[in-house]
XYZ file of C-alpha atoms in Angstrom:
687
model
C 4.035 -15.490 1.463
C 3.898 -14.479 5.141
C 7.133 -13.978 7.471
C 5.784 -16.148 9.844
C 9.222 -16.144 12.077
C 8.296 -12.516 12.423
C 4.172 -13.097 12.791
C 5.321 -15.414 15.781
C 7.881 -13.180 17.084
C 4.999 -9.610 16.771
C 1.459 -11.017 16.794
C 1.658 -13.243 19.565
C 1.307 -11.498 23.296
C 4.281 -11.817 25.676
C 2.082 -14.263 27.709
C 1.725 -16.619 24.301
C 5.502 -16.158 23.488
C 6.539 -17.190 27.047
C 4.324 -20.138 26.888
C 5.109 -21.619 23.586
C 9.011 -21.129 24.998
C 8.115 -23.078 28.183
C 6.624 -25.688 26.087
C 9.329 -25.881 23.651
C 12.157 -26.358 26.410
C 9.930 -29.206 27.711
C 9.951 -31.119 24.453
C 13.026 -30.551 23.358
C 14.547 -32.117 26.676
C 12.006 -34.656 25.699
C 13.555 -35.166 21.901
C 10.153 -34.701 20.432
C 8.932 -32.295 17.623
C 5.963 -29.988 17.895
C 4.131 -27.961 15.313
C 1.790 -24.914 16.231
C -1.562 -25.848 14.105
C -5.006 -24.885 14.250
C -6.674 -21.858 14.691
C -3.531 -20.345 15.578
C -2.054 -20.471 12.496
C -5.298 -19.317 10.752
C -5.514 -16.035 12.680
C -1.627 -15.449 12.463
C -2.222 -15.450 8.357
C -5.555 -13.860 8.507
C -4.667 -11.156 10.697
C -7.362 -12.019 13.274
C -6.517 -11.727 16.946
C -4.739 -15.141 18.670
C -7.362 -16.212 21.068
C -5.864 -19.570 22.335
C -3.035 -22.114 21.061
C -2.987 -25.447 19.428
C -0.051 -27.660 19.594
C 0.630 -30.877 17.930
C 3.501 -33.305 18.997
C 4.861 -36.226 17.366
C 4.764 -38.186 20.152
C 2.094 -39.176 23.033
C 1.334 -35.637 24.106
C -0.508 -37.325 27.991
C 2.748 -38.262 28.982
C 4.183 -35.053 29.312
C 1.845 -33.873 32.117
C 4.027 -33.496 34.799
C 6.568 -32.013 33.064
C 4.501 -29.448 31.619
C 3.025 -28.735 34.840
C 6.634 -28.123 36.273
C 7.147 -25.505 33.569
C 4.545 -23.295 34.962
C 1.150 -24.927 33.082
C -1.739 -26.003 35.125
C -3.787 -28.595 33.331
C -7.499 -28.135 33.336
C -8.356 -31.081 31.221
C -7.602 -33.924 29.004
C -9.379 -36.187 26.298
C -7.705 -39.932 26.173
C -9.192 -40.402 22.849
C -7.230 -37.802 20.757
C -4.471 -37.774 23.750
C -4.977 -34.152 24.440
C -4.208 -31.784 27.241
C -6.019 -28.472 28.037
C -3.846 -25.984 29.599
C -3.434 -22.644 31.365
C -0.542 -21.208 31.638
C 0.248 -17.356 33.520
C -1.404 -14.550 31.767
C -4.473 -16.235 30.516
C -3.223 -17.952 27.951
C -4.999 -21.216 26.712
C -3.232 -24.016 25.009
C -4.101 -27.515 23.492
C -1.181 -30.198 23.276
C -2.175 -33.258 21.059
C -0.600 -35.946 19.108
C -0.346 -36.158 15.742
C -2.704 -38.676 14.661
C -4.774 -39.760 11.429
C -8.216 -41.249 11.554
C -10.755 -43.301 10.242
C -14.430 -43.505 10.484
C -15.927 -47.175 10.619
C -19.458 -45.324 11.364
C -20.855 -41.570 11.498
C -19.184 -40.201 14.320
C -16.968 -42.883 15.864
C -13.781 -42.063 14.905
C -10.564 -44.482 15.530
C -7.255 -42.408 15.898
C -4.146 -43.800 15.498
C -0.763 -42.208 15.168
C 0.638 -40.589 12.436
C 2.910 -37.862 11.082
C 2.117 -34.221 10.963
C 1.131 -34.411 7.430
C -1.611 -37.241 7.665
C -2.566 -35.420 10.812
C -3.404 -32.126 8.745
C -5.447 -34.258 6.429
C -7.584 -35.365 8.777
C -8.630 -32.287 9.986
C -12.469 -30.042 9.766
C -11.592 -27.489 7.241
C -8.453 -26.210 4.919
C -8.020 -23.289 6.735
C -7.360 -25.293 9.883
C -5.005 -27.407 8.022
C -2.317 -25.580 8.248
C 1.138 -26.248 10.732
C 3.862 -23.956 11.798
C 6.989 -25.802 12.678
C 8.615 -24.751 16.345
C 11.766 -26.942 15.931
C 15.087 -25.729 15.494
C 16.406 -25.737 12.449
C 12.632 -25.196 10.644
C 11.356 -22.904 13.024
C 8.641 -20.840 11.305
C 8.206 -23.034 8.379
C 4.556 -23.175 7.008
C 3.183 -26.884 6.090
C 0.130 -26.276 4.043
C -0.792 -29.524 1.843
C -4.372 -28.760 1.049
C -4.015 -24.431 0.162
C -5.475 -23.445 3.272
C -3.825 -19.942 2.721
C -5.758 -19.721 -0.664
C -9.150 -19.800 1.263
C -7.903 -17.576 3.898
C -7.270 -14.773 1.322
C -10.808 -15.586 -0.361
C -12.695 -15.694 3.463
C -14.062 -19.066 2.845
C -14.445 -22.516 5.038
C -13.751 -25.624 2.728
C -14.300 -28.691 4.054
C -10.783 -31.327 3.960
C -12.959 -33.844 2.769
C -16.208 -34.661 0.947
C -17.635 -36.859 3.599
C -16.456 -34.054 6.366
C -20.035 -33.730 7.468
C -20.997 -37.043 7.169
C -18.372 -38.270 9.550
C -18.422 -35.709 11.973
C -21.435 -33.909 12.396
C -20.275 -31.083 14.944
C -18.326 -29.496 11.741
C -21.755 -28.118 11.016
C -21.598 -26.416 14.262
C -17.918 -25.398 13.790
C -19.117 -24.010 10.426
C -21.331 -21.799 11.611
C -19.373 -20.907 14.960
C -16.711 -19.975 12.489
C -18.625 -18.156 10.179
C -20.136 -15.923 13.200
C -16.604 -15.183 14.450
C -14.449 -14.673 11.729
C -17.397 -13.032 8.844
C -16.408 -15.875 6.461
C -18.861 -18.101 3.972
C -18.737 -21.275 3.263
C -17.534 -22.476 -0.258
C -19.820 -23.187 -2.759
C -20.091 -27.073 -2.599
C -18.937 -26.848 0.924
C -22.384 -24.653 1.979
C -24.448 -27.241 -0.489
C -23.263 -30.302 2.023
C -24.149 -28.542 4.609
C -27.618 -27.741 3.390
C -27.738 -31.402 2.663
C -26.366 -32.683 6.308
C -28.672 -30.221 7.777
C -32.077 -31.512 6.420
C -30.956 -35.186 6.480
C -30.298 -34.866 10.166
C -26.598 -35.968 10.110
C -26.424 -33.845 13.595
C -28.259 -36.977 15.730
C -24.365 -38.853 15.262
C -23.104 -36.069 17.690
C -20.992 -37.355 20.793
C -22.247 -35.818 24.078
C -18.494 -34.525 24.787
C -18.527 -32.764 21.509
C -21.634 -30.830 22.635
C -20.086 -29.735 25.609
C -16.636 -28.856 24.174
C -18.928 -26.535 21.831
C -21.151 -25.251 24.875
C -18.055 -24.147 26.477
C -16.151 -22.488 22.994
C -19.135 -20.095 22.866
C -18.313 -18.479 26.247
C -14.484 -18.563 25.269
C -15.979 -16.255 22.200
C -15.091 -12.759 21.827
C -18.577 -11.725 21.393
C -20.503 -14.589 22.919
C -23.823 -13.453 22.072
C -23.403 -13.041 18.363
C -22.350 -16.491 18.060
C -25.179 -17.608 19.998
C -27.887 -15.648 18.042
C -26.415 -17.164 14.808
C -26.141 -20.877 16.315
C -30.000 -20.183 17.421
C -31.132 -18.823 13.659
C -29.445 -22.302 12.416
C -31.074 -24.202 15.702
C -28.164 -25.467 16.709
C -28.261 -24.411 20.252
C -31.243 -26.768 20.847
C -28.891 -29.210 19.899
C -26.044 -27.500 22.401
C -27.914 -26.635 25.310
C -31.698 -26.844 24.970
C -32.114 -24.680 27.875
C -29.521 -22.134 27.372
C -30.342 -19.595 24.814
C -29.154 -15.572 24.141
C -32.709 -14.466 26.156
C -30.905 -15.855 29.107
C -28.169 -13.453 29.093
C -27.454 -10.393 30.610
C -26.985 -8.331 27.500
C -26.226 -5.054 29.248
C -23.877 -6.240 31.624
C -21.717 -8.038 28.973
C -21.523 -5.137 27.002
C -20.081 -3.043 29.615
C -17.279 -6.194 30.354
C -15.990 -5.787 26.510
C -15.920 -2.119 27.285
C -13.686 -2.339 30.321
C -11.984 -5.511 28.618
C -11.047 -2.722 26.079
C -9.606 -0.504 28.495
C -7.559 -2.771 29.996
C -6.156 -4.180 27.018
C -5.118 -0.856 26.111
C -2.972 -0.279 29.431
C -1.450 -3.875 28.846
C -3.652 -6.025 30.811
C -5.434 -9.129 28.952
C -7.787 -11.013 30.694
C -9.562 -13.981 29.311
C -13.037 -12.503 29.435
C -14.790 -16.554 29.492
C -14.734 -16.686 33.208
C -16.530 -13.013 33.723
C -18.855 -13.687 31.000
C -20.051 -17.216 31.922
C -22.210 -15.786 35.135
C -24.127 -13.522 32.520
C -24.653 -15.759 29.800
C -26.597 -17.833 31.951
C -28.004 -14.837 34.659
C -31.240 -16.206 33.818
C -30.645 -19.641 33.883
C -31.655 -21.769 37.492
C -29.271 -23.495 39.466
C -29.749 -27.010 38.038
C -29.200 -25.673 34.338
C -26.221 -23.754 35.570
C -24.699 -27.176 36.862
C -25.519 -29.309 34.097
C -23.902 -27.194 31.883
C -20.842 -26.792 33.764
C -21.053 -30.523 33.788
C -20.629 -30.620 30.276
C -17.517 -28.735 29.783
C -14.287 -30.833 28.813
C -12.290 -28.574 31.092
C -13.034 -29.035 34.632
C -10.170 -26.445 35.480
C -12.694 -23.742 33.809
C -15.357 -24.404 36.206
C -13.128 -23.990 38.909
C -12.070 -20.773 37.623
C -15.243 -19.502 37.131
C -16.402 -20.631 40.728
C -13.707 -19.225 42.297
C -13.696 -15.687 40.440
C -16.006 -14.070 43.193
C -13.590 -14.636 45.849
C -10.843 -13.709 43.831
C -12.397 -10.380 42.918
C -13.923 -9.691 46.473
C -10.235 -10.103 48.055
C -8.693 -7.904 45.301
C -11.496 -4.783 45.810
C -10.709 -5.278 49.521
C -6.907 -4.932 48.782
C -7.136 -1.847 46.359
C -9.551 -0.140 48.504
C -7.122 -0.251 51.673
C -4.548 2.266 53.026
C -1.290 0.177 51.470
C -3.183 1.324 47.803
C -3.961 4.819 49.031
C -1.087 6.442 46.843
C -1.678 6.545 42.852
C 1.295 4.443 42.459
C 0.528 1.815 44.775
C -2.939 1.267 43.247
C -1.350 1.042 40.041
C 1.306 -1.434 40.701
C -1.501 -3.288 42.699
C -3.765 -3.202 39.339
C -1.155 -4.080 37.210
C 0.053 -6.768 39.352
C -3.387 -8.907 40.149
C -5.144 -11.479 38.195
C -6.440 -10.001 34.854
C -10.032 -11.623 35.668
C -10.210 -10.957 39.140
C -9.250 -6.896 37.692
C -11.649 -7.294 35.361
C -14.705 -8.168 37.604
C -14.075 -5.173 40.105
C -13.679 -2.885 37.154
C -17.038 -3.538 35.922
C -19.027 -5.036 38.882
C -18.004 -3.030 41.795
C -20.322 -0.457 43.087
C -18.017 1.491 45.398
C -17.255 5.239 44.264
C -13.521 5.377 45.498
C -12.772 1.720 43.457
C -14.359 3.601 40.023
C -12.487 6.495 40.841
C -9.306 4.644 41.096
C -10.483 2.603 37.489
C -10.887 5.928 36.078
C -7.619 7.678 36.776
C -6.057 4.192 35.799
C -7.412 4.016 32.296
C -7.075 8.297 31.612
C -5.018 10.232 34.196
C -2.263 7.934 35.549
C -1.089 7.102 31.774
C -1.283 10.655 30.776
C 1.780 10.951 33.481
C 4.001 8.963 30.829
C 4.411 12.208 28.812
C 5.410 14.248 31.588
C 8.810 11.847 31.936
C 11.689 14.428 30.916
C 13.706 12.275 28.347
C 15.495 15.261 27.250
C 16.695 16.209 30.728
C 17.803 12.459 30.873
C 19.676 13.128 27.598
C 21.616 16.375 28.697
C 22.385 14.396 31.773
C 23.848 11.555 30.041
C 21.319 8.846 31.157
C 20.625 6.898 28.097
C 18.794 3.424 26.929
C 22.107 1.966 27.342
C 22.546 2.171 31.117
C 21.822 -1.035 32.539
C 19.254 0.832 35.149
C 17.459 2.742 32.575
C 14.315 0.913 32.725
C 13.991 0.662 36.407
C 14.904 4.465 36.550
C 12.019 5.145 34.464
C 9.705 3.274 35.934
C 10.699 5.053 39.564
C 10.377 8.362 38.093
C 7.112 7.477 36.198
C 5.504 6.694 39.792
C 7.539 10.031 41.489
C 5.764 12.086 38.795
C 2.423 9.989 39.733
C 2.534 11.015 43.306
C 3.350 14.380 42.469
C 6.755 14.334 44.747
C 9.017 15.954 41.430
C 7.208 19.404 40.259
C 10.092 21.425 39.147
C 13.173 21.060 37.446
C 15.115 21.280 40.320
C 13.546 18.415 42.109
C 13.916 16.649 38.581
C 17.835 16.968 38.076
C 18.351 16.070 42.171
C 16.458 12.877 41.108
C 18.273 11.834 38.388
C 21.721 13.415 39.730
C 22.632 9.796 41.045
C 21.887 8.177 37.962
C 23.892 10.180 36.063
C 27.264 8.903 34.667
C 30.361 10.971 34.801
C 31.573 12.827 31.937
C 33.453 12.037 29.231
C 37.194 12.452 29.252
C 38.286 15.447 26.600
C 39.603 14.145 23.484
C 43.074 13.664 22.724
C 44.702 15.548 20.110
C 47.412 13.728 18.513
C 48.668 16.407 15.996
C 50.724 19.048 16.458
C 48.856 22.529 17.090
C 49.279 24.553 13.703
C 51.310 27.926 13.845
C 48.743 30.914 13.886
C 49.051 33.027 10.529
C 51.058 35.389 11.438
C 53.734 33.173 13.045
C 53.703 31.546 9.753
C 54.207 34.287 8.156
C 57.229 35.699 10.151
C 58.879 32.371 10.039
C 58.524 32.495 6.146
C 60.120 35.853 6.319
C 62.959 35.316 8.274
C 63.939 32.037 6.035
C 63.971 34.630 3.254
C 66.033 37.337 4.900
C 68.603 34.415 5.706
C 68.313 32.772 2.108
C 69.143 36.645 0.985
C 72.002 36.684 3.429
C 73.566 33.315 1.966
C 73.170 34.588 -1.152
C 75.394 37.555 -0.719
C 78.088 35.442 0.918
C 78.314 33.288 -2.138
C 78.573 36.609 -4.346
C 81.149 37.705 -1.970
C 83.249 34.591 -2.235
C 82.694 34.043 -6.014
C 84.432 37.833 -6.215
C 87.435 36.788 -4.326
C 90.282 36.826 -6.780
C 92.130 34.879 -4.020
C 89.934 32.105 -4.436
C 91.770 29.255 -6.210
C 89.116 27.354 -7.401
C 87.964 30.462 -9.375
C 91.630 30.272 -11.658
C 91.190 26.704 -11.915
C 87.273 27.630 -13.877
C 88.830 30.788 -15.404
C 91.654 28.257 -17.156
C 88.636 25.942 -18.270
C 86.624 28.940 -19.863
C 89.738 30.111 -21.662
C 90.233 26.746 -23.277
C 86.668 25.891 -24.147
C 86.778 29.883 -26.116
C 89.923 29.229 -28.012
C 88.140 25.948 -29.049
C 85.203 27.921 -29.934
C 87.269 30.423 -31.575
C 88.973 27.628 -33.760
C 85.336 26.410 -35.143
C 84.398 29.892 -36.032
C 87.285 30.365 -38.108
C 86.440 27.038 -39.682
C 83.279 28.163 -40.701
C 84.134 31.447 -41.861
C 86.169 29.812 -44.580
C 84.284 27.147 -45.543
C 82.075 30.221 -46.388
C 84.525 31.967 -48.357
C 85.035 28.816 -50.395
C 81.064 29.063 -51.239
C 81.535 32.692 -52.485
C 78.654 33.803 -50.454
C 78.476 37.673 -50.226
C 79.031 38.787 -46.289
C 77.312 41.841 -46.836
C 74.288 40.420 -48.491
C 74.254 37.528 -45.956
C 74.261 39.658 -43.093
C 71.478 41.939 -44.033
C 69.757 38.611 -44.426
C 70.446 37.482 -41.174
C 69.540 40.509 -39.389
C 65.911 40.274 -40.547
C 65.138 36.691 -38.946
C 67.019 37.841 -36.147
C 64.752 40.795 -35.684
C 61.631 38.334 -36.077
C 63.282 35.410 -33.662
C 64.353 37.707 -30.984
C 61.208 39.381 -28.647
C 61.779 42.807 -27.710
C 62.159 44.080 -24.604
C 58.293 45.425 -24.266
C 57.068 42.340 -26.321
C 56.552 38.730 -24.300
C 57.424 35.906 -26.639
C 54.581 34.961 -28.627
C 55.506 31.235 -27.846
C 57.949 29.148 -26.347
C 59.697 26.474 -28.706
C 60.417 23.988 -25.955
C 60.494 23.813 -22.309
C 62.623 21.506 -20.248
C 61.117 19.558 -17.184
C 61.322 21.319 -13.866
C 64.223 20.920 -11.664
C 63.261 20.412 -8.088
C 63.368 23.752 -6.048
C 66.515 24.980 -4.603
C 66.560 28.074 -3.185
C 64.945 31.410 -3.974
C 65.895 34.779 -5.302
C 64.415 38.010 -7.235
C 64.696 38.061 -10.941
C 67.656 40.070 -12.329
C 68.196 41.609 -15.599
C 70.640 40.091 -17.867
C 72.906 42.739 -19.923
C 72.880 43.479 -23.133
C 75.804 42.130 -25.330
C 77.310 42.816 -28.833
C 75.846 41.219 -32.250
C 75.302 38.065 -33.593
C 78.214 35.837 -35.471
C 78.040 34.468 -38.965
C 75.593 31.879 -39.705
C 78.118 28.953 -39.955
C 79.409 29.911 -36.478
C 75.964 29.926 -35.002
C 75.824 26.414 -36.583
C 78.986 25.106 -34.885
C 78.242 26.645 -31.821
C 74.960 25.246 -31.453
C 76.094 21.613 -32.025
C 78.984 22.584 -29.331
C 75.989 23.655 -27.142
C 74.265 20.965 -27.220
C 77.101 18.850 -25.646
C 78.583 21.067 -23.584
C 77.801 21.490 -19.606
C 75.909 24.652 -18.885
C 78.843 26.934 -18.100
C 80.656 26.295 -21.175
C 77.316 26.110 -23.181
C 76.966 29.816 -22.008
C 80.425 30.756 -23.324
C 79.642 29.117 -26.564
C 76.751 30.933 -27.636
C 78.086 34.024 -26.547
C 81.509 33.556 -28.887
C 79.733 32.105 -31.753
C 76.799 34.743 -32.326
C 80.302 37.200 -32.092
C 77.878 39.627 -30.367
C 76.329 40.675 -27.193
C 73.074 39.010 -26.690
C 70.426 41.224 -25.225
C 68.833 38.811 -22.202
C 65.801 39.116 -20.630
C 65.670 37.936 -17.576
C 63.406 35.164 -16.086
C 61.673 35.188 -12.887
C 63.801 32.557 -11.648
C 63.340 31.370 -8.503
C 65.953 28.424 -8.646
C 69.383 28.488 -9.774
C 70.050 25.607 -12.507
C 65.902 25.176 -12.349
C 65.067 27.540 -15.407
C 67.344 29.010 -17.954
C 67.378 32.562 -18.956
C 65.832 33.271 -22.376
C 68.817 35.291 -24.261
C 67.322 37.764 -27.176
C 68.933 37.830 -29.952
C 69.933 41.451 -31.096
C 71.495 43.134 -34.014
C 75.058 42.466 -35.480
C 78.061 44.158 -33.974
C 81.373 44.335 -35.875
C 83.266 42.313 -33.816
C 82.662 39.599 -31.310
C 83.638 39.351 -28.028
C 83.614 36.347 -25.237
C 81.357 36.735 -22.147
C 81.561 34.787 -19.240
C 78.841 33.234 -17.643
C 79.061 31.465 -14.691
C 76.393 28.699 -13.649
C 76.960 26.884 -10.518
C 74.850 23.886 -10.296
C 74.613 21.217 -7.073
C 76.606 17.909 -7.192
C 74.351 15.718 -9.291
C 74.100 16.640 -13.128
C 70.410 18.028 -13.591
C 68.532 19.395 -16.708
C 68.626 22.928 -16.991
C 64.994 24.023 -16.940
C 64.176 26.951 -19.474
C 61.208 28.923 -19.205
C 60.922 29.908 -22.531
C 63.335 28.635 -25.184
C 64.313 31.059 -27.724
C 65.184 29.493 -31.543
C 68.699 30.334 -32.720
C 68.365 31.639 -36.672
C 71.390 29.354 -37.494
C 69.476 25.938 -36.516
C 66.190 26.553 -38.170
C 64.100 28.168 -35.379
C 64.208 24.864 -32.958
C 65.363 25.168 -29.369
C 68.507 22.721 -28.383
C 67.846 21.624 -24.708
C 71.027 21.992 -22.900
C 71.965 19.550 -20.397
C 73.541 21.361 -17.560
C 76.594 19.274 -15.896
C 77.865 20.256 -12.261
C 81.451 20.784 -12.630
C 82.271 20.486 -9.298
C 80.875 17.896 -7.278
C 81.507 19.548 -4.016
C 78.006 20.550 -2.195
C 78.069 24.295 -2.520
C 75.422 26.841 -2.186
C 73.713 27.791 -5.424
C 74.746 31.420 -6.810
C 71.711 32.863 -7.435
C 70.557 34.450 -10.874
C 71.091 37.912 -9.616
C 74.695 37.224 -9.043
C 75.248 35.790 -12.228
C 73.592 38.346 -14.053
C 75.430 41.421 -12.269
C 78.964 39.358 -13.596
C 77.536 39.505 -16.906
C 76.459 42.850 -16.965
C 80.218 43.553 -15.997
C 82.075 41.644 -18.556
C 79.789 42.499 -21.180
C 80.120 45.610 -23.411
C 77.258 47.746 -23.793
C 75.179 48.046 -26.960
C 76.260 50.913 -29.178
C 79.959 50.720 -27.541
C 83.160 49.118 -28.794
C 83.597 45.771 -27.507
C 86.179 45.337 -24.595
C 87.749 42.187 -24.621
C 87.652 40.717 -21.036
C 90.621 39.841 -19.026
C 91.504 36.176 -17.947
C 92.264 35.333 -14.630
C 95.416 33.562 -13.330
C 97.430 34.351 -16.718
């Protein structure tokens, strides 16, 4: 199904759309509904050029005469029986407005009309292709009404009678069938062809009315190719019925062909004349004056006859103006040709013998339109002259005429002409984001922050080493108490071991083997970590520091008890418990830890020494208790190689800078005995 709203917007000319809009406004004010019917809908559907417009009104169309004249229409004729008006709108638009009627035929060729609905009006028409309507009303604009399936016949390019008695009721339909076939190139549907032959042989045409003869004669003049239609009607014998004195042999064929050629060129330049007024004198060129007058008298549109008679004077006036000084410039001549009456332009363009006028028309058809290609759209874009400007269309037209007259030959002249129309440049965009620091500045700031952090770490080391600090004495007392508790636990483990009659020497040898296996050496990294604790928030950075080697591990029983204490003790106490429980200095490998209390230093277990030595290890955390992050947890041999996560509880809630691992490692190294030497007891502070 075709989109008729699209067709109405794109297939009709601007003048035709303006005419329909004017009629719609008049009928809307009157409260009447209207429909586009007949040949206009057929041509829209089939893709043929829309020659004229037929409008049906549900009401008396004759009463709209004055209102339509006020809307810009010129009434060229009327038919009281069908309540029809023949109108002409600016731009050469022909329109017929009629009332929606139903019809009966008491006798052939004698119709009786009565007001009816649009659907009844469609069923009284001649052929199904002409029995379609498009709504032009608000709310249903573009709605197609096709009660007789005319779209199918249009697709088949066939003419089918609406009524089986169509040729009997209206014999003029046989003439219309031939005229439509000649214009459109369609054929008659099989049964319609049979009825046509029957009507032609039976002499149905004798019932035709004189008004219908004149209507068909006038329609020949309005045809796009009138000679072809006339010849086809002559072959069927219908020209003798319409106008016995008129035939194709009476026409000026050469001039008619020339008119058609000039008409095509004008249409390419946007000028759409109605060739009927120009064609009629050429179609009747060999008829005498009386025959021409009789033919004009039969036309149902007296206004058309007036246009024919006035054309000669209009063409003469236009030719004089075009050849005068006012149209000496190319731009002035172009404007005059574009604004003059299209029929007068067509008459002068094909019939003038003046060389100057013919030169101007030659330039109008070829040279002047080519100037449009020289319009500097790229330069206009650079100067911010875009179609969004209100004066853009007017500016392009002015520029076109200046180029046509040869006033703008160089780029500098073009820029000078366009400069007044160029809008000011927009302000630079405002950047609300802060500008990023350069890479060099960023590196300098980072290095400066690192130096400040190292300086702060050194200050903390000095504070920790100060023996006069009372907080250190409190910490030392707490550490001694924890060591005593661990020592008691270790002695208890030894008693239980003696009761079980375990051989201490054999047990020591067995303990050494898994210790070697579980503790990675300094050269080899551990194969797989047993457990990882959650990473804590990043606090401060420091370089990784090596942890001093400590003495051999304690008996298994002590380690097992110490592991339980470690699981519950705070980080600071846990470090001491591990050192005492193993009863040996632990060879610890410093992990690359950047934040204190974020990563635990993995300790390496070494061979047993003769005597356990308690080692102090400080872990200073921030106020809130966090989980110590052990990058690689080392399995303890007494707890079946399962690493126990150690929770670090901050002993001091006072906000204090974290002691870097480097400083802690130095203290551990200072207090722990060197491997291979006798263990040395660490003196207690404050005792």
